[in-house]
PDB file of N, CA and C in Angstrom:
ATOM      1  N   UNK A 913    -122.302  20.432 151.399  1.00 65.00           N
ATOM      2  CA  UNK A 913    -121.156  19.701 150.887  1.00 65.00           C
ATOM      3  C   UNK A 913    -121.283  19.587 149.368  1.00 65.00           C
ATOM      4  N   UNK A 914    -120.399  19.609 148.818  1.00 70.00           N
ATOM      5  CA  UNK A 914    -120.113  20.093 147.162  1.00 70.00           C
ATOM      6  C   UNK A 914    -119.947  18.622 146.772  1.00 70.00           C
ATOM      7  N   UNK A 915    -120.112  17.911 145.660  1.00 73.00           N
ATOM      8  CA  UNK A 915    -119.220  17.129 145.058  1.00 73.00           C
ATOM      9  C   UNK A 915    -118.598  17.085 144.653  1.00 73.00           C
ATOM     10  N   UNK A 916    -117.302  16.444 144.870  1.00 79.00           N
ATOM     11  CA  UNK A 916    -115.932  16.461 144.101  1.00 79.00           C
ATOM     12  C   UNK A 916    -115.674  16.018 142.679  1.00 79.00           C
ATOM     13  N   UNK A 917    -115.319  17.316 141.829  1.00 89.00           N
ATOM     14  CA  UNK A 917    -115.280  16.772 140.604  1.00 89.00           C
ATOM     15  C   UNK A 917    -114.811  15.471 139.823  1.00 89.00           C
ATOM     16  N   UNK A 918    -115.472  14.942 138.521  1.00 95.00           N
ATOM     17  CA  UNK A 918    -114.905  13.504 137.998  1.00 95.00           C
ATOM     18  C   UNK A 918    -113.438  13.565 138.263  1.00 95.00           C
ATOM     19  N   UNK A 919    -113.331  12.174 138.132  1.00 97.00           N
ATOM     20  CA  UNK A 919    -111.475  11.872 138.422  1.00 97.00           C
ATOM     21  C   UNK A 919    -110.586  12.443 137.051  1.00 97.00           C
ATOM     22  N   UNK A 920    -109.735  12.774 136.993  1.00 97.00           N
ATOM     23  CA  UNK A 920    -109.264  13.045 135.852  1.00 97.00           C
ATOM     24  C   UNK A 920    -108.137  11.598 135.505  1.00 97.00           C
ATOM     25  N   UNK A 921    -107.679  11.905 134.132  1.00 96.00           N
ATOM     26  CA  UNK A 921    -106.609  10.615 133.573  1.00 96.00           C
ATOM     27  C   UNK A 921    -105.667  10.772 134.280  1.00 96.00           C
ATOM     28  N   UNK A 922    -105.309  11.949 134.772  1.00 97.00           N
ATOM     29  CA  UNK A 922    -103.484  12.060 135.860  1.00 97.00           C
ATOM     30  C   UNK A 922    -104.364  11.303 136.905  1.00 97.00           C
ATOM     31  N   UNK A 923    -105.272  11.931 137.405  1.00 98.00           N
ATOM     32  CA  UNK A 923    -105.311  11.062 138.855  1.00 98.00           C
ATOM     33  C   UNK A 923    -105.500   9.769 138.587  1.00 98.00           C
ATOM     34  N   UNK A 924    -106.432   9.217 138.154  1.00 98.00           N
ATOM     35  CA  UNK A 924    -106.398   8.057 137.514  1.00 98.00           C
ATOM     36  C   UNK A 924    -104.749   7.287 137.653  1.00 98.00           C
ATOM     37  N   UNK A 925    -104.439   7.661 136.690  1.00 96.00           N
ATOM     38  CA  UNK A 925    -103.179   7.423 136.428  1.00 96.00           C
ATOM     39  C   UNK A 925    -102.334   7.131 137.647  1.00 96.00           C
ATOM     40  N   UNK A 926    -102.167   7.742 138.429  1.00 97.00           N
ATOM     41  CA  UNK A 926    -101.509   8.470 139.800  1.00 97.00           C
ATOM     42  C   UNK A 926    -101.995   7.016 140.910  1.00 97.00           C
ATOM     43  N   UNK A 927    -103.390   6.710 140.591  1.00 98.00           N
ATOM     44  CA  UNK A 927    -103.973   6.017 141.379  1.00 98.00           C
ATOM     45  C   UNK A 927    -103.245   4.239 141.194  1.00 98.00           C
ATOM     46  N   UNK A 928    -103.397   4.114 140.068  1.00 97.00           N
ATOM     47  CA  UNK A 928    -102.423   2.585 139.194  1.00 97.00           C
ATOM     48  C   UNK A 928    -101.695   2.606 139.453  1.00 97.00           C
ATOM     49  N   UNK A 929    -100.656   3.493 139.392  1.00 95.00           N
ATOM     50  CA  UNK A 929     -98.955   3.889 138.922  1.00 95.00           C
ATOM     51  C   UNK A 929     -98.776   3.551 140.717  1.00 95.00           C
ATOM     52  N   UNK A 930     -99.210   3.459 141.586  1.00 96.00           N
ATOM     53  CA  UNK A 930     -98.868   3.719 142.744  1.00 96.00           C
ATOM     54  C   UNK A 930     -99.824   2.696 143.881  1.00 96.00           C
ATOM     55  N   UNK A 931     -99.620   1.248 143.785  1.00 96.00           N
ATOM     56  CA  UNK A 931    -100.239   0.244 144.575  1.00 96.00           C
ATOM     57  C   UNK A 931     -99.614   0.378 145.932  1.00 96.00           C
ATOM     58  N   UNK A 932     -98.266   0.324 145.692  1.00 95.00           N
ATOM     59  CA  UNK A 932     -97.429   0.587 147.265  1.00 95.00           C
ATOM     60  C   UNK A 932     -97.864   0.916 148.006  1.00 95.00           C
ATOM     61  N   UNK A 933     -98.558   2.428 147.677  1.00 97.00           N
ATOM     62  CA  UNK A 933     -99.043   3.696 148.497  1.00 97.00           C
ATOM     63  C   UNK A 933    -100.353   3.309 148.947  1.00 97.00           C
ATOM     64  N   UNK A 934    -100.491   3.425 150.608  1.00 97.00           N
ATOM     65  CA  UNK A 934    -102.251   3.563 151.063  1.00 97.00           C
ATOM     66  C   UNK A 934    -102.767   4.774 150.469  1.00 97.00           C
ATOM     67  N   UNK A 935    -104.134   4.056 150.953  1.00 97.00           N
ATOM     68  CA  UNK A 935    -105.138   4.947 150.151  1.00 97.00           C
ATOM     69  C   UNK A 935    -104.865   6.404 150.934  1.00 97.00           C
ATOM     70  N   UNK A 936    -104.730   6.484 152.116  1.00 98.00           N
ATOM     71  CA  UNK A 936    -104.547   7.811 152.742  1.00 98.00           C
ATOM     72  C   UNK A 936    -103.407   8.762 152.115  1.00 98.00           C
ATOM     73  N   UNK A 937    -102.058   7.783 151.841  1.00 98.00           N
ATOM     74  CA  UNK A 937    -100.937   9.042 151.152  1.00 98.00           C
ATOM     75  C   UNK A 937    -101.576   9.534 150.223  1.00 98.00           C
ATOM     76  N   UNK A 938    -102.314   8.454 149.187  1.00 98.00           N
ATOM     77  CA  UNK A 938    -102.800   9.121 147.756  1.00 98.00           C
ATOM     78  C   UNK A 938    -103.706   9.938 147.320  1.00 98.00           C
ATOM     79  N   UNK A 939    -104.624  10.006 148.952  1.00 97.00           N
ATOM     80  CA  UNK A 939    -105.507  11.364 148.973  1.00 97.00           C
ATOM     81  C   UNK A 939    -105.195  12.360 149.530  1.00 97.00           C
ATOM     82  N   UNK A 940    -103.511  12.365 150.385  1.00 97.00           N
ATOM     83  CA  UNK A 940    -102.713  13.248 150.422  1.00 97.00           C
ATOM     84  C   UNK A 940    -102.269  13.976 149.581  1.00 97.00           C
ATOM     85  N   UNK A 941    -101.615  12.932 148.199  1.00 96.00           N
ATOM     86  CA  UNK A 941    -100.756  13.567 147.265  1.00 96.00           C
ATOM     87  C   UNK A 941    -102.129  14.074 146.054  1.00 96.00           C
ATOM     88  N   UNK A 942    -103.259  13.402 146.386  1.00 97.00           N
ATOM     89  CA  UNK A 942    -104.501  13.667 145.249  1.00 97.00           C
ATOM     90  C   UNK A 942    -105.469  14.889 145.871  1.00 97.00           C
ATOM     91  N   UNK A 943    -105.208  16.073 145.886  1.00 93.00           N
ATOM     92  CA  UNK A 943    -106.043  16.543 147.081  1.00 93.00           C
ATOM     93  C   UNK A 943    -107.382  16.395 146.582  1.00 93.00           C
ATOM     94  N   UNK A 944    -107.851  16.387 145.777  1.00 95.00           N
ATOM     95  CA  UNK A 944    -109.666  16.645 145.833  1.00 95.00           C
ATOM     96  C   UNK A 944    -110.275  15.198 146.005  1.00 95.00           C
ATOM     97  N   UNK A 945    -109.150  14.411 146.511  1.00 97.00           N
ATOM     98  CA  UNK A 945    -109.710  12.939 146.616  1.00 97.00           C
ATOM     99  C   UNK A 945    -109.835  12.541 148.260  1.00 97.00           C
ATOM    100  N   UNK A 946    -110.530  11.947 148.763  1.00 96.00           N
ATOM    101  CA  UNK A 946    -110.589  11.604 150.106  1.00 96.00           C
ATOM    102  C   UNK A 946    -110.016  10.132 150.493  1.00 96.00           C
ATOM    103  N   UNK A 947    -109.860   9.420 151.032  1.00 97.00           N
ATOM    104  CA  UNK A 947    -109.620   8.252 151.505  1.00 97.00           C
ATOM    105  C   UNK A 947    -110.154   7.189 150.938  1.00 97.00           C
ATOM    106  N   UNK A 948    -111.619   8.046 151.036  1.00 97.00           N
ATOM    107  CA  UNK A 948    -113.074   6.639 151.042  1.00 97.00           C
ATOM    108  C   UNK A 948    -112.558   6.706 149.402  1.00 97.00           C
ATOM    109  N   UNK A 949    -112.647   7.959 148.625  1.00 97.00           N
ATOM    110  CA  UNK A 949    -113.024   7.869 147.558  1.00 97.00           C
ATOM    111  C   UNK A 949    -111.791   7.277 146.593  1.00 97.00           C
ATOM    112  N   UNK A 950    -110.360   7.351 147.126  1.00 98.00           N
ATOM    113  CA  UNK A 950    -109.653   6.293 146.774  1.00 98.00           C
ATOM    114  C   UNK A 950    -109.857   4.585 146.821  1.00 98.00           C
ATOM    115  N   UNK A 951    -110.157   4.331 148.233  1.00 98.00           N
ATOM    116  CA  UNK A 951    -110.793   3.077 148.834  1.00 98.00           C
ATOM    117  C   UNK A 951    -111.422   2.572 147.511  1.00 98.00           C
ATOM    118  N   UNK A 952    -112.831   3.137 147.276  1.00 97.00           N
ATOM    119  CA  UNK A 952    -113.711   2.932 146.658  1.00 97.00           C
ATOM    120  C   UNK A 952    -113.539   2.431 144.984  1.00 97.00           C
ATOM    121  N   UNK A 953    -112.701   3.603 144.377  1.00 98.00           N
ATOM    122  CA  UNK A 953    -111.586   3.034 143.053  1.00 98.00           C
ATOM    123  C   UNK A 953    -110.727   1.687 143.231  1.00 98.00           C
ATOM    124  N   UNK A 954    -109.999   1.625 144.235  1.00 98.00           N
ATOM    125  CA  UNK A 954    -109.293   1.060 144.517  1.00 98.00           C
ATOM    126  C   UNK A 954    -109.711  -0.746 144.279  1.00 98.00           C
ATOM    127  N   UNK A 955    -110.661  -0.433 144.979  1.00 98.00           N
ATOM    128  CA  UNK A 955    -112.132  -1.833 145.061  1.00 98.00           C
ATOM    129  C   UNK A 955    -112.476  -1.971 143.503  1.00 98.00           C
ATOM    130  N   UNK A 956    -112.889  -1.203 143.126  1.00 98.00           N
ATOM    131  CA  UNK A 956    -113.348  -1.116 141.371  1.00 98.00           C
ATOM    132  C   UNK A 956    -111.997  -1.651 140.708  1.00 98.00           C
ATOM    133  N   UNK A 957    -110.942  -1.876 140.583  1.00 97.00           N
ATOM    134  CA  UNK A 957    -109.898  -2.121 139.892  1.00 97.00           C
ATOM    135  C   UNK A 957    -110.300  -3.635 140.736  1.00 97.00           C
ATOM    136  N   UNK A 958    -109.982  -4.017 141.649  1.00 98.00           N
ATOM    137  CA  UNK A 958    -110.022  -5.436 142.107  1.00 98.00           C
ATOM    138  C   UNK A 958    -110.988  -6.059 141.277  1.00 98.00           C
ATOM    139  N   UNK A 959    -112.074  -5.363 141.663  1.00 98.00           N
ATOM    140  CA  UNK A 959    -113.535  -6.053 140.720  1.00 98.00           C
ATOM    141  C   UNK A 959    -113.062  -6.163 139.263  1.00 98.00           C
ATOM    142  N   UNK A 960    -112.911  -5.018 138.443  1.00 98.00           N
ATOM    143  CA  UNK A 960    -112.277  -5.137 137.272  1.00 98.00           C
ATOM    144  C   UNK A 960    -111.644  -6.561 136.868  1.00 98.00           C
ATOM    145  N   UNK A 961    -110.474  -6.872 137.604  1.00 97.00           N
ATOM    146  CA  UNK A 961    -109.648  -7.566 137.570  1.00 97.00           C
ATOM    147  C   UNK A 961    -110.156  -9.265 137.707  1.00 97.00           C
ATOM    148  N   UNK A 962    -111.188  -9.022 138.826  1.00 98.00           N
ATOM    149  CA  UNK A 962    -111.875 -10.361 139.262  1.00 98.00           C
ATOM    150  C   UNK A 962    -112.921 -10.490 138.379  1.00 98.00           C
ATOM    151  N   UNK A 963    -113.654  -9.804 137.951  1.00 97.00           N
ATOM    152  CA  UNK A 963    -114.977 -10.353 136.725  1.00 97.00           C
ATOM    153  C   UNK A 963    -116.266  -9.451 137.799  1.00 97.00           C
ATOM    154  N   UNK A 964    -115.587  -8.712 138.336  1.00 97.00           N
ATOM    155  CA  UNK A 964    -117.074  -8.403 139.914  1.00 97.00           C
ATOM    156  C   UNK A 964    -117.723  -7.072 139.262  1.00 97.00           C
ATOM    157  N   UNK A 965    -118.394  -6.671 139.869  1.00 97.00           N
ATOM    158  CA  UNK A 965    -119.278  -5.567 139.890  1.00 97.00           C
ATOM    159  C   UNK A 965    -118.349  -4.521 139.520  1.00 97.00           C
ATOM    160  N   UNK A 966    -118.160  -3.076 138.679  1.00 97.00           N
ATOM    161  CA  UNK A 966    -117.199  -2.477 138.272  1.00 97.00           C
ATOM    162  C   UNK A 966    -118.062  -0.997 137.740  1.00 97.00           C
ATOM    163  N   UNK A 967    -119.430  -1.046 138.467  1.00 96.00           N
ATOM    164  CA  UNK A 967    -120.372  -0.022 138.295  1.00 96.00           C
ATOM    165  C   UNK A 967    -119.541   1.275 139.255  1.00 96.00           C
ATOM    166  N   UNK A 968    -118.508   1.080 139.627  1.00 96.00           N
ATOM    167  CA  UNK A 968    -117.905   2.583 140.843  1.00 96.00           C
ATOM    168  C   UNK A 968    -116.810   2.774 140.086  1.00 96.00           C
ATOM    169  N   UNK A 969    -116.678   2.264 138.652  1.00 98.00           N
ATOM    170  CA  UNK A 969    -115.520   2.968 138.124  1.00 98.00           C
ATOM    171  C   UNK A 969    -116.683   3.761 136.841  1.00 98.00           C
ATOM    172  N   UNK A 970    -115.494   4.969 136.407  1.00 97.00           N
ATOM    173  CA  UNK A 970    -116.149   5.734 135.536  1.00 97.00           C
ATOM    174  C   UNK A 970    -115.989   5.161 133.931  1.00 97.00           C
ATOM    175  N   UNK A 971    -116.594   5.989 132.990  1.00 97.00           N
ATOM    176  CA  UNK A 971    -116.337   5.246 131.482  1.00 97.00           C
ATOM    177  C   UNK A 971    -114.983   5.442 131.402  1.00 97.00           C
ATOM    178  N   UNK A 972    -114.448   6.757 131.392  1.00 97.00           N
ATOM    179  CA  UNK A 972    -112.812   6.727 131.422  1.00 97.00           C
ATOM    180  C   UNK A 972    -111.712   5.701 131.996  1.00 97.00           C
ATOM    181  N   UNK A 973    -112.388   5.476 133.369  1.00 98.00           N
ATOM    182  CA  UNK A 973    -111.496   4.253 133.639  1.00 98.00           C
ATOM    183  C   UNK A 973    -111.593   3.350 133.381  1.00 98.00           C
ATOM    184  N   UNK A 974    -112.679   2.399 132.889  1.00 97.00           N
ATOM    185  CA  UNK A 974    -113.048   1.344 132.748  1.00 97.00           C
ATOM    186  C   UNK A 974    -112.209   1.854 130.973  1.00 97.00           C
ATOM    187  N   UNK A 975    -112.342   2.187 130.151  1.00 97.00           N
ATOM    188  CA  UNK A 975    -111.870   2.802 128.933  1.00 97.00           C
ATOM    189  C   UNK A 975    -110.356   2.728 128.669  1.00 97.00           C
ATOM    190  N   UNK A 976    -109.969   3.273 129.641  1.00 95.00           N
ATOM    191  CA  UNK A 976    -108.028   3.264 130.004  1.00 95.00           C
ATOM    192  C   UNK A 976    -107.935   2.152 130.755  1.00 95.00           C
ATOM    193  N   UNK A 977    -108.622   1.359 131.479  1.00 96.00           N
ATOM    194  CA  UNK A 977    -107.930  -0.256 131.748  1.00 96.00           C
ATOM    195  C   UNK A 977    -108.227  -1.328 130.419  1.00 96.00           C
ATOM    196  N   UNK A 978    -108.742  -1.052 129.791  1.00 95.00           N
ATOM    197  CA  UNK A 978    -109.432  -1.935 128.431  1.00 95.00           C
ATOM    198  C   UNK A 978    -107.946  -1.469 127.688  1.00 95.00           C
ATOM    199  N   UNK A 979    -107.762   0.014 127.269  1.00 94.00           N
ATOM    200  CA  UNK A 979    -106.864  -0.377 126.384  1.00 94.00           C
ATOM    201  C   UNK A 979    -105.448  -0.046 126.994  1.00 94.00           C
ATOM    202  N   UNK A 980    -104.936  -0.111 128.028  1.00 85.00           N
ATOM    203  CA  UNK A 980    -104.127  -0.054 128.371  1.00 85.00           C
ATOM    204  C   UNK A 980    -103.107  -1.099 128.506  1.00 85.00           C
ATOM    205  N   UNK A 981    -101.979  -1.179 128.251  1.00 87.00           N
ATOM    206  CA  UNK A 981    -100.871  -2.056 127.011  1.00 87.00           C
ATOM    207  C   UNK A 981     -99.565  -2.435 128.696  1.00 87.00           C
ATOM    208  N   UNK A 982     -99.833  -1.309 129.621  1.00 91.00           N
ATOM    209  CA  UNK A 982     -99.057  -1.862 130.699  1.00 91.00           C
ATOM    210  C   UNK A 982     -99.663  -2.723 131.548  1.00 91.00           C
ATOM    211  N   UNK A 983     -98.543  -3.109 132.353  1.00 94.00           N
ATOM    212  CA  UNK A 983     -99.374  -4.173 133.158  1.00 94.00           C
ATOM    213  C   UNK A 983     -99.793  -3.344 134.649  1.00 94.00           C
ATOM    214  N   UNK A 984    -100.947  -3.527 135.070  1.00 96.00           N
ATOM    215  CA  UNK A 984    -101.607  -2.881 136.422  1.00 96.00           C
ATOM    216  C   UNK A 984    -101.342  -4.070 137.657  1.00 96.00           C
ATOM    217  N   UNK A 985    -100.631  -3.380 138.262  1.00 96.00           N
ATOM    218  CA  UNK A 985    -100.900  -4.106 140.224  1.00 96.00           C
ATOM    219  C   UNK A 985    -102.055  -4.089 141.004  1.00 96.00           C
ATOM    220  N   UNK A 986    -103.509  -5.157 141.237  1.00 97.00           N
ATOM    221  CA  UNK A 986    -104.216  -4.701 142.377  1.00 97.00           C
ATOM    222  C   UNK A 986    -103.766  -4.186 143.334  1.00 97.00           C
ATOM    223  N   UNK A 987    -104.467  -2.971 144.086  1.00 96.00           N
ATOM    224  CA  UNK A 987    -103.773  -2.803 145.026  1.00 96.00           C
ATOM    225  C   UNK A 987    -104.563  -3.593 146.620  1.00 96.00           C
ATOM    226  N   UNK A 988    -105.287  -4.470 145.738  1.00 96.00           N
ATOM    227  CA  UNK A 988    -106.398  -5.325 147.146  1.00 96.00           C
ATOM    228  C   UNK A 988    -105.541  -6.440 147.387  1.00 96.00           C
ATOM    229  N   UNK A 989    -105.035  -7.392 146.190  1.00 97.00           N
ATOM    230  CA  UNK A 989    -104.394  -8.229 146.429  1.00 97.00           C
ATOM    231  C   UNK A 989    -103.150  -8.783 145.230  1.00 97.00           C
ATOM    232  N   UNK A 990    -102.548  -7.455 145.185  1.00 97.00           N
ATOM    233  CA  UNK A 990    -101.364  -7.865 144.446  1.00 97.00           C
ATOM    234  C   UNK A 990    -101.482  -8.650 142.937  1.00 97.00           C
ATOM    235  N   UNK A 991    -102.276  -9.157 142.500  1.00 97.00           N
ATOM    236  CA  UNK A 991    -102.406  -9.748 141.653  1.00 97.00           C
ATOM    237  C   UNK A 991    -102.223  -8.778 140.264  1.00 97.00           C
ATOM    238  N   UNK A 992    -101.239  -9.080 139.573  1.00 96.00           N
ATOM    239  CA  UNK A 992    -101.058  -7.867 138.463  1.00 96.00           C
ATOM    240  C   UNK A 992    -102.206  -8.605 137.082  1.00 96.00           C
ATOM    241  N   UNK A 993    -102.338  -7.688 136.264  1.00 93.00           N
ATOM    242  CA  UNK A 993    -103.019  -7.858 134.949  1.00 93.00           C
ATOM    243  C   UNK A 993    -103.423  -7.329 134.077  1.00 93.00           C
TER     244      UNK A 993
END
């Protein structure tokens, strides 16, 4: 089994832009992404958001939620910020 390359800023992107969506459509519409490995981001933005552990996001993301000027939707519990 290979590892799936780093996330890029579209997916990234793709991943924020789109709380609505379960994690399963978005590793539909993300193909080199799996479920878990949405899940797993997904959790890292909550943490982000909450003050928690944020070691499963990459420098890029943690980088583009710092300076990012829109507002983000958890997608754990709705809470925008």
């Amino acid at each position: 089994m290979t590892r799936a390359p780093n996330w890029s800023e579209t997916e990234f992107e793709t991943l924020i832009s789109s709380p609505h969506l379960s994690s399963q459509q978005l590793a539909d519409f993300l193909p080199q992404r799996t479920n878990g490995a949405v899940e797993v981001v997904r959790q890292g933005l909550h943490s982000y958001h909450t003050g928690g552990n944020t070691s499963m996001l990459s420098k890029m993301m943690l980088q583009r939620l710092d300076t990012k000027h829109d507002t983000v939707t958890c997608p754990i519990c709705n809470t925008q910020f």
